Amino acid sequence: MLFPKRLIVWGVLLILSLSQFVLYLPATTCTNSKGLRLCAPQFTITVIGGSSTANEFIASVREFLRLISYLTIDMGWSNEFTDPSVYEDENLVDTFQPDKVFELNYFGFCKRSNKSKVYCTSNENYGMDVLEVLVRDVGIQLGNISTTRSNETKKFGDSLVLTYRLALTSIRDFLKHDKHTGNALSKALIGSPDPNVKGVSPTKNYLKGVNLAFILMMFNGMVFYFAVLEIIVGFLSICVVSAFGGALSVGKRHRLFPMLLKSSSSILVVIATLTILCNIVYLIALKTLEPEEVTDVGSDNAAVHTTGWELLKVNVGSGFIMGLARYAIQWVLLVLAFLAANHYKAKPKKSDKYTEDTSNSPSPDLMEK
């Protein structure tokens, strides 16, 4: 009767460990456009604009992308440049159009338009950095426009992301050093602020935006490696539970496997907690880039801006919800793992206990003294 009871305990632990690992599968979606395009994103974002700085930035980028699209066609990179239809707006780079939705996940992202997925692609080890996703989309679209190199669209995206990273680091260093010289170069490039207009100067706004982009880049790299480590530990947890079940089938009491079971479950919950907290922090950070409509009576200005770069609409995806469900299962697994490990761990032998008691008891000579 003891063996079926042990088998039931092990079966519950195995089902929980398998369930939490299966829920990692949505985290690996949004990476492939071939076949069925599955995507359970952590977040979905849309570029909509909000503050004056963000609107000016988006308008400038849209015009710049239009110019780049025309140059890509006119310089002979496309073999269809004689067809006038290639100059229509729907055939140009449309990354910053408000009808385009990007579904972000740890290992890739999908681009959706009018409820139909345009494509999905891996994002290398850059994680869910919104700006790098937008830059990669620009590179992929430029590769699609240059049809003679249509098979190298991923290379276009990779090279543009690398260029963005190098440019962001250089611009950040430039603005930080220029701050100590009275922003002389920044004023020459961006322009001097109007003394009659109250508010933060354009130089400070751009420096704030560059710093925010740099922090997002570094933070998402850390979140990516946390997610990879969590998946690895989740798989190791299945192996430990399987080994624990094999040990229970041989004998009831053990020393090594209960300790491994408690250790693997504890490490898994710790890493999962860090990943969940990072995702929540990232969601809050993205929400600061989202315009907040406030209806105040008698107020002409209905929008409150916190960063000056409110340009995104952010929503939680199905992958984030599944991550919370997986986290809850991992906590249940942790509690049951500790209960099972404590119940089936080997108790100290009487001989060991007698030896310990003898070593701790004082000798007769000492008692006489």
CSV table of C-alpha atoms in Angstrom, one decimal:
chain,number,residue,atom,x,y,z
A,1,MET,CA,0.0,0.0,0.0
A,2,LEU,CA,3.0,2.3,0.6
A,3,PHE,CA,4.2,2.1,-3.0
A,4,PRO,CA,0.9,3.3,-4.6
A,5,LYS,CA,0.9,6.2,-2.1
A,6,ARG,CA,4.4,7.2,-3.1
A,7,LEU,CA,3.5,6.8,-6.7
A,8,ILE,CA,0.6,9.2,-6.3
A,9,VAL,CA,2.8,11.8,-4.7
A,10,TRP,CA,5.4,11.5,-7.4
A,11,GLY,CA,2.7,11.6,-10.1
A,12,VAL,CA,1.3,14.9,-8.7
A,13,LEU,CA,4.8,16.4,-8.6
A,14,LEU,CA,5.5,15.2,-12.2
A,15,ILE,CA,2.2,16.6,-13.5
A,16,LEU,CA,2.9,20.0,-11.9
A,17,SER,CA,6.5,20.1,-13.2
A,18,LEU,CA,5.4,19.2,-16.7
A,19,SER,CA,2.6,21.7,-16.7
A,20,GLN,CA,4.8,24.6,-15.7
A,21,PHE,CA,7.3,23.6,-18.4
A,22,VAL,CA,4.6,23.3,-21.1
A,23,LEU,CA,3.6,26.9,-20.2
A,24,TYR,CA,7.0,28.0,-21.4
A,25,LEU,CA,6.1,27.1,-25.0
A,26,PRO,CA,4.2,30.4,-25.5
A,27,ALA,CA,7.3,32.3,-24.6
A,28,THR,CA,9.1,30.8,-27.6
A,29,THR,CA,6.4,31.8,-30.1
A,30,CYS,CA,6.4,34.9,-32.4
A,31,THR,CA,9.6,33.8,-34.1
A,32,ASN,CA,8.7,32.2,-37.4
A,33,SER,CA,6.6,33.3,-40.4
A,34,LYS,CA,6.5,29.9,-42.1
A,35,GLY,CA,3.5,27.7,-41.7
A,36,LEU,CA,1.1,28.5,-38.8
A,37,ARG,CA,2.2,31.9,-37.3
A,38,LEU,CA,1.7,31.2,-33.6
A,39,CYS,CA,2.2,34.2,-31.3
A,40,ALA,CA,1.4,34.5,-27.6
A,41,PRO,CA,3.0,37.9,-26.9
A,42,GLN,CA,4.0,39.4,-23.6
A,43,PHE,CA,3.0,42.9,-24.8
A,44,THR,CA,1.5,44.5,-27.8
A,45,ILE,CA,2.5,48.1,-28.8
A,46,THR,CA,1.3,50.6,-31.4
A,47,VAL,CA,3.0,53.9,-32.3
A,48,ILE,CA,0.3,56.6,-31.9
A,49,GLY,CA,2.0,59.8,-30.7
A,50,GLY,CA,1.0,62.0,-27.8
A,51,SER,CA,3.3,64.8,-26.6
A,52,SER,CA,4.5,67.6,-28.9
A,53,THR,CA,8.0,66.2,-28.8
A,54,ALA,CA,6.8,62.7,-29.7
A,55,ASN,CA,4.6,63.9,-32.5
A,56,GLU,CA,7.4,65.9,-34.0
A,57,PHE,CA,9.7,63.0,-33.7
A,58,ILE,CA,7.2,60.5,-35.3
A,59,ALA,CA,6.4,63.0,-38.2
A,60,SER,CA,10.1,63.5,-38.9
A,61,VAL,CA,10.8,59.7,-38.8
A,62,ARG,CA,7.9,59.0,-41.2
A,63,GLU,CA,9.2,61.6,-43.7
A,64,PHE,CA,12.7,60.2,-43.3
A,65,LEU,CA,11.4,56.6,-43.9
A,66,ARG,CA,9.5,57.8,-47.0
A,67,LEU,CA,12.7,59.4,-48.3
A,68,ILE,CA,14.7,56.2,-47.6
A,69,SER,CA,12.0,54.1,-49.4
A,70,TYR,CA,12.2,56.3,-52.5
A,71,LEU,CA,16.0,56.2,-52.5
A,72,THR,CA,15.9,52.4,-52.2
A,73,ILE,CA,13.7,52.2,-55.3
A,74,ASP,CA,15.4,55.0,-57.3
A,75,MET,CA,18.9,53.7,-56.8
A,76,GLY,CA,18.1,50.6,-58.7
A,77,TRP,CA,18.0,48.2,-55.7
A,78,SER,CA,14.6,47.2,-56.9
A,79,ASN,CA,13.9,45.5,-60.2
A,80,GLU,CA,10.4,46.9,-60.2
A,81,PHE,CA,11.3,50.6,-60.1
A,82,THR,CA,9.7,51.1,-63.5
A,83,ASP,CA,6.3,50.2,-62.1
A,84,PRO,CA,4.6,53.4,-60.7
A,85,SER,CA,2.7,51.4,-58.1
A,86,VAL,CA,5.8,50.8,-56.1
A,87,TYR,CA,5.8,54.5,-55.1
A,88,GLU,CA,2.4,54.2,-53.4
A,89,ASP,CA,2.3,54.6,-49.6
A,90,GLU,CA,1.2,51.0,-48.9
A,91,ASN,CA,4.4,49.8,-50.5
A,92,LEU,CA,6.7,52.0,-48.5
A,93,VAL,CA,8.1,51.6,-45.0
A,94,ASP,CA,5.1,51.9,-42.7
A,95,THR,CA,6.6,51.1,-39.3
A,96,PHE,CA,5.3,54.3,-37.5
A,97,GLN,CA,1.8,54.1,-38.9
A,98,PRO,CA,-0.9,53.9,-36.2
A,99,ASP,CA,-2.6,50.9,-37.7
A,100,LYS,CA,0.4,48.6,-37.3
A,101,VAL,CA,0.5,46.5,-34.1
A,102,PHE,CA,3.7,44.8,-32.9
A,103,GLU,CA,3.4,41.7,-30.7
A,104,LEU,CA,6.5,41.4,-28.5
A,105,ASN,CA,7.9,38.2,-27.0
A,106,TYR,CA,11.2,37.1,-25.5
A,107,PHE,CA,12.7,35.6,-28.6
A,108,GLY,CA,10.9,37.4,-31.4
A,109,PHE,CA,8.0,39.6,-32.5
A,110,CYS,CA,5.1,39.6,-35.0
A,111,LYS,CA,3.8,42.6,-37.0
A,112,ARG,CA,0.0,42.7,-37.4
A,113,SER,CA,-2.1,45.0,-39.6
A,114,ASN,CA,-5.9,44.9,-39.7
A,115,LYS,CA,-6.0,41.7,-37.6
A,116,SER,CA,-3.8,39.8,-40.0
A,117,LYS,CA,-0.2,39.0,-39.3
A,118,VAL,CA,2.3,40.5,-41.8
A,119,TYR,CA,5.3,38.5,-40.6
A,120,CYS,CA,7.0,37.1,-37.5
A,121,THR,CA,10.8,37.0,-36.9
A,122,SER,CA,13.3,36.2,-34.2
A,123,ASN,CA,14.8,39.1,-32.4
A,124,GLU,CA,18.2,37.4,-31.6
A,125,ASN,CA,19.2,38.1,-28.0
A,126,TYR,CA,17.8,41.7,-27.9
A,127,GLY,CA,14.6,40.7,-26.0
A,128,MET,CA,11.5,42.9,-26.1
A,129,ASP,CA,13.2,46.3,-26.6
A,130,VAL,CA,10.4,48.3,-28.3
A,131,LEU,CA,12.8,50.6,-30.2
A,132,GLU,CA,15.0,47.8,-31.5
A,133,VAL,CA,11.9,46.0,-32.7
A,134,LEU,CA,10.8,49.2,-34.6
A,135,VAL,CA,14.3,49.5,-36.1
A,136,ARG,CA,14.4,45.9,-37.1
A,137,ASP,CA,11.1,46.3,-38.8
A,138,VAL,CA,12.4,49.2,-40.8
A,139,GLY,CA,15.4,47.1,-41.9
A,140,ILE,CA,13.2,44.2,-42.9
A,141,GLN,CA,10.9,46.4,-45.0
A,142,LEU,CA,13.8,48.0,-46.7
A,143,GLY,CA,15.0,44.5,-47.6
A,144,ASN,CA,11.5,43.7,-49.0
A,145,ILE,CA,11.5,46.9,-51.1
A,146,SER,CA,14.9,46.0,-52.6
A,147,THR,CA,13.5,42.9,-54.2
A,148,THR,CA,16.9,41.9,-55.8
A,149,ARG,CA,18.0,41.2,-52.2
A,150,SER,CA,14.6,40.0,-50.9
A,151,ASN,CA,16.3,36.8,-49.5
A,152,GLU,CA,18.4,39.0,-47.2
A,153,THR,CA,15.7,40.8,-45.3
A,154,LYS,CA,16.9,39.4,-42.0
A,155,LYS,CA,20.4,40.6,-42.6
A,156,PHE,CA,19.0,44.1,-43.3
A,157,GLY,CA,17.2,44.0,-40.0
A,158,ASP,CA,20.2,42.7,-38.1
A,159,SER,CA,22.6,45.3,-39.6
A,160,LEU,CA,20.2,48.2,-38.9
A,161,VAL,CA,19.7,47.1,-35.2
A,162,LEU,CA,23.5,46.9,-34.8
A,163,THR,CA,23.8,50.4,-36.3
A,164,TYR,CA,21.1,51.7,-34.0
A,165,ARG,CA,22.9,50.3,-30.9
A,166,LEU,CA,26.2,51.9,-31.9
A,167,ALA,CA,24.5,55.2,-32.8
A,168,LEU,CA,22.5,55.3,-29.5
A,169,THR,CA,25.6,54.8,-27.4
A,170,SER,CA,27.5,57.5,-29.4
A,171,ILE,CA,24.6,60.0,-29.2
A,172,ARG,CA,24.3,59.4,-25.5
A,173,ASP,CA,28.0,60.0,-24.9
A,174,PHE,CA,27.8,63.1,-27.1
A,175,LEU,CA,24.9,64.7,-25.3
A,176,LYS,CA,26.4,63.9,-21.9
A,177,HIS,CA,29.7,65.5,-22.7
A,178,ASP,CA,28.0,68.4,-24.5
A,179,LYS,CA,26.1,69.1,-21.3
A,180,HIS,CA,29.3,70.1,-19.6
A,181,THR,CA,30.0,72.7,-22.4
A,182,GLY,CA,26.7,74.5,-22.1
A,183,ASN,CA,25.0,72.4,-24.8
A,184,ALA,CA,26.8,74.4,-27.5
A,185,LEU,CA,26.8,71.6,-30.1
A,186,SER,CA,23.3,70.5,-29.2
A,187,LYS,CA,22.0,74.0,-29.7
A,188,ALA,CA,23.7,74.2,-33.1
A,189,LEU,CA,22.1,70.9,-34.2
A,190,ILE,CA,18.7,71.0,-32.5
A,191,GLY,CA,18.3,74.8,-32.1
A,192,SER,CA,18.2,77.2,-29.2
A,193,PRO,CA,15.0,77.2,-27.1
A,194,ASP,CA,12.6,80.1,-27.5
A,195,PRO,CA,13.0,82.2,-24.3
A,196,ASN,CA,9.4,83.3,-24.5
A,197,VAL,CA,8.2,79.6,-24.3
A,198,LYS,CA,8.1,78.0,-20.9
A,199,GLY,CA,9.0,74.4,-20.5
A,200,VAL,CA,11.9,72.0,-20.8
A,201,SER,CA,14.4,72.8,-23.5
A,202,PRO,CA,14.6,70.6,-26.6
A,203,THR,CA,18.1,69.5,-25.6
A,204,LYS,CA,17.0,68.2,-22.3
A,205,ASN,CA,14.0,66.4,-23.9
A,206,TYR,CA,16.3,64.7,-26.4
A,207,LEU,CA,18.8,63.7,-23.7
A,208,LYS,CA,15.9,62.3,-21.6
A,209,GLY,CA,14.7,60.3,-24.6
A,210,VAL,CA,18.2,59.0,-25.4
A,211,ASN,CA,18.8,57.9,-21.8
A,212,LEU,CA,15.4,56.2,-21.7
A,213,ALA,CA,16.2,54.3,-24.9
A,214,PHE,CA,19.6,53.2,-23.5
A,215,ILE,CA,18.1,52.0,-20.3
A,216,LEU,CA,15.4,50.0,-22.2
A,217,MET,CA,18.2,48.4,-24.3
A,218,MET,CA,20.2,47.3,-21.3
A,219,PHE,CA,17.2,46.2,-19.2
A,220,ASN,CA,15.7,44.0,-21.9
A,221,GLY,CA,19.1,42.3,-22.4
A,222,MET,CA,18.9,41.3,-18.7
A,223,VAL,CA,15.3,40.2,-18.9
A,224,PHE,CA,16.1,38.0,-22.0
A,225,TYR,CA,18.8,36.1,-20.1
A,226,PHE,CA,16.6,35.7,-17.0
A,227,ALA,CA,14.0,34.1,-19.3
A,228,VAL,CA,16.5,31.7,-20.8
A,229,LEU,CA,17.8,30.8,-17.4
A,230,GLU,CA,14.3,30.2,-16.1
A,231,ILE,CA,13.5,27.8,-19.0
A,232,ILE,CA,16.7,25.8,-18.3
A,233,VAL,CA,16.0,25.6,-14.6
A,234,GLY,CA,12.4,24.6,-15.4
A,235,PHE,CA,13.7,21.7,-17.5
A,236,LEU,CA,16.1,20.6,-14.8
A,237,SER,CA,13.2,20.6,-12.4
A,238,ILE,CA,11.5,18.0,-14.4
A,239,CYS,CA,14.7,15.9,-14.4
A,240,VAL,CA,14.9,16.1,-10.6
A,241,VAL,CA,11.3,15.2,-10.1
A,242,SER,CA,11.7,12.2,-12.4
A,243,ALA,CA,14.8,11.1,-10.5
A,244,PHE,CA,12.9,11.6,-7.2
A,245,GLY,CA,10.2,9.3,-8.5
A,246,GLY,CA,12.7,6.7,-9.5
A,247,ALA,CA,14.3,6.8,-6.0
A,248,LEU,CA,10.8,6.4,-4.4
A,249,SER,CA,10.2,3.3,-6.5
A,250,VAL,CA,13.4,1.7,-5.0
A,251,GLY,CA,13.0,2.8,-1.4
A,252,LYS,CA,11.0,5.1,0.8
A,253,ARG,CA,13.7,7.1,2.6
A,254,HIS,CA,16.4,9.0,0.9
A,255,ARG,CA,18.9,11.8,1.7
A,256,LEU,CA,20.1,13.2,-1.7
A,257,PHE,CA,17.0,13.4,-3.8
A,258,PRO,CA,14.8,15.2,-1.3
A,259,MET,CA,17.5,17.8,-1.0
A,260,LEU,CA,17.8,18.2,-4.8
A,261,LEU,CA,14.0,18.4,-5.1
A,262,LYS,CA,13.8,21.3,-2.6
A,263,SER,CA,16.8,23.1,-4.1
A,264,SER,CA,15.6,22.9,-7.7
A,265,SER,CA,12.1,24.1,-6.8
A,266,SER,CA,13.4,26.9,-4.7
A,267,ILE,CA,15.8,28.1,-7.4
A,268,LEU,CA,13.1,27.9,-10.1
A,269,VAL,CA,10.7,30.1,-8.0
A,270,VAL,CA,13.4,32.6,-7.3
A,271,ILE,CA,14.4,33.1,-11.0
A,272,ALA,CA,10.7,33.1,-12.0
A,273,THR,CA,10.0,35.8,-9.4
A,274,LEU,CA,12.9,37.9,-10.9
A,275,THR,CA,11.5,37.5,-14.4
A,276,ILE,CA,7.9,38.4,-13.4
A,277,LEU,CA,9.1,41.5,-11.5
A,278,CYS,CA,11.2,42.5,-14.5
A,279,ASN,CA,8.2,42.2,-16.8
A,280,ILE,CA,6.1,44.2,-14.4
A,281,VAL,CA,8.7,46.9,-14.2
A,282,TYR,CA,9.0,47.0,-18.0
A,283,LEU,CA,5.3,47.2,-18.3
A,284,ILE,CA,5.2,50.2,-16.0
A,285,ALA,CA,8.1,51.8,-18.0
A,286,LEU,CA,6.2,51.3,-21.2
A,287,LYS,CA,3.1,52.8,-19.6
A,288,THR,CA,5.1,56.0,-19.0
A,289,LEU,CA,5.4,56.2,-22.8
A,290,GLU,CA,1.6,56.0,-23.2
A,291,PRO,CA,-0.5,59.2,-23.4
A,292,GLU,CA,-2.9,59.5,-20.5
A,293,GLU,CA,-6.2,61.3,-21.3
A,294,VAL,CA,-7.4,63.4,-18.4
A,295,THR,CA,-10.8,65.2,-18.5
A,296,ASP,CA,-10.5,68.2,-16.2
A,297,VAL,CA,-13.4,70.7,-16.0
A,298,GLY,CA,-12.3,74.1,-17.3
A,299,SER,CA,-8.9,72.8,-18.5
A,300,ASP,CA,-7.9,73.4,-22.1
A,301,ASN,CA,-5.1,70.8,-22.0
A,302,ALA,CA,-6.5,67.3,-21.7
A,303,ALA,CA,-3.3,65.3,-21.7
A,304,VAL,CA,-0.7,64.9,-18.9
A,305,HIS,CA,2.7,64.0,-20.1
A,306,THR,CA,5.3,62.5,-17.7
A,307,THR,CA,8.3,62.0,-19.9
A,308,GLY,CA,7.8,64.2,-22.9
A,309,TRP,CA,8.0,61.1,-25.1
A,310,GLU,CA,4.5,59.7,-25.0
A,311,LEU,CA,4.2,57.9,-28.3
A,312,LEU,CA,3.0,54.3,-27.6
A,313,LYS,CA,-0.2,52.4,-26.9
A,314,VAL,CA,0.7,49.4,-24.7
A,315,ASN,CA,-1.4,46.3,-23.9
A,316,VAL,CA,-0.7,43.1,-22.0
A,317,GLY,CA,-0.6,40.0,-24.2
A,318,SER,CA,-1.8,36.4,-23.7
A,319,GLY,CA,1.8,35.3,-23.0
A,320,PHE,CA,2.0,37.5,-20.0
A,321,ILE,CA,-1.2,36.0,-18.6
A,322,MET,CA,0.2,32.5,-19.2
A,323,GLY,CA,3.4,33.5,-17.4
A,324,LEU,CA,1.4,34.4,-14.3
A,325,ALA,CA,-0.5,31.1,-14.5
A,326,ARG,CA,2.9,29.3,-14.8
A,327,TYR,CA,4.2,31.3,-11.8
A,328,ALA,CA,1.3,30.2,-9.7
A,329,ILE,CA,1.9,26.5,-10.6
A,330,GLN,CA,5.5,26.9,-9.7
A,331,TRP,CA,4.6,28.1,-6.2
A,332,VAL,CA,2.3,25.1,-5.7
A,333,LEU,CA,5.1,22.8,-6.9
A,334,LEU,CA,7.4,24.4,-4.4
A,335,VAL,CA,5.1,23.8,-1.5
A,336,LEU,CA,4.4,20.2,-2.4
A,337,ALA,CA,8.1,19.5,-3.1
A,338,PHE,CA,9.0,20.6,0.4
A,339,LEU,CA,6.2,18.5,1.9
A,340,ALA,CA,7.2,15.4,0.0
A,341,ALA,CA,10.9,15.9,0.5
A,342,ASN,CA,10.5,16.3,4.3
A,343,HIS,CA,8.2,13.3,4.5
A,344,TYR,CA,10.4,10.9,2.5
A,345,LYS,CA,13.8,12.1,3.6
A,346,ALA,CA,16.0,9.6,5.5
A,347,LYS,CA,16.0,10.0,9.2
A,348,PRO,CA,19.3,9.8,11.1
A,349,LYS,CA,20.2,6.2,12.2
A,350,LYS,CA,20.2,5.3,15.9
A,351,SER,CA,23.9,4.6,15.8
A,352,ASP,CA,24.6,8.0,14.4
A,353,LYS,CA,22.4,9.6,17.0
A,354,TYR,CA,24.1,7.7,19.8
A,355,THR,CA,27.5,8.7,18.5
A,356,GLU,CA,26.4,12.3,18.3
A,357,ASP,CA,25.0,12.2,21.8
A,358,THR,CA,28.2,10.6,23.1
A,359,SER,CA,30.4,13.2,21.5
A,360,ASN,CA,28.3,16.0,23.0
A,361,SER,CA,28.1,14.5,26.6
A,362,PRO,CA,30.8,15.5,29.0
A,363,SER,CA,33.4,12.9,30.1
A,364,PRO,CA,33.4,11.6,33.7
A,365,ASP,CA,36.7,13.2,34.4
A,366,LEU,CA,35.4,16.6,33.5
A,367,MET,CA,32.3,16.0,35.7
A,368,GLU,CA,34.5,15.1,38.7
A,369,LYS,CA,36.5,18.3,38.2
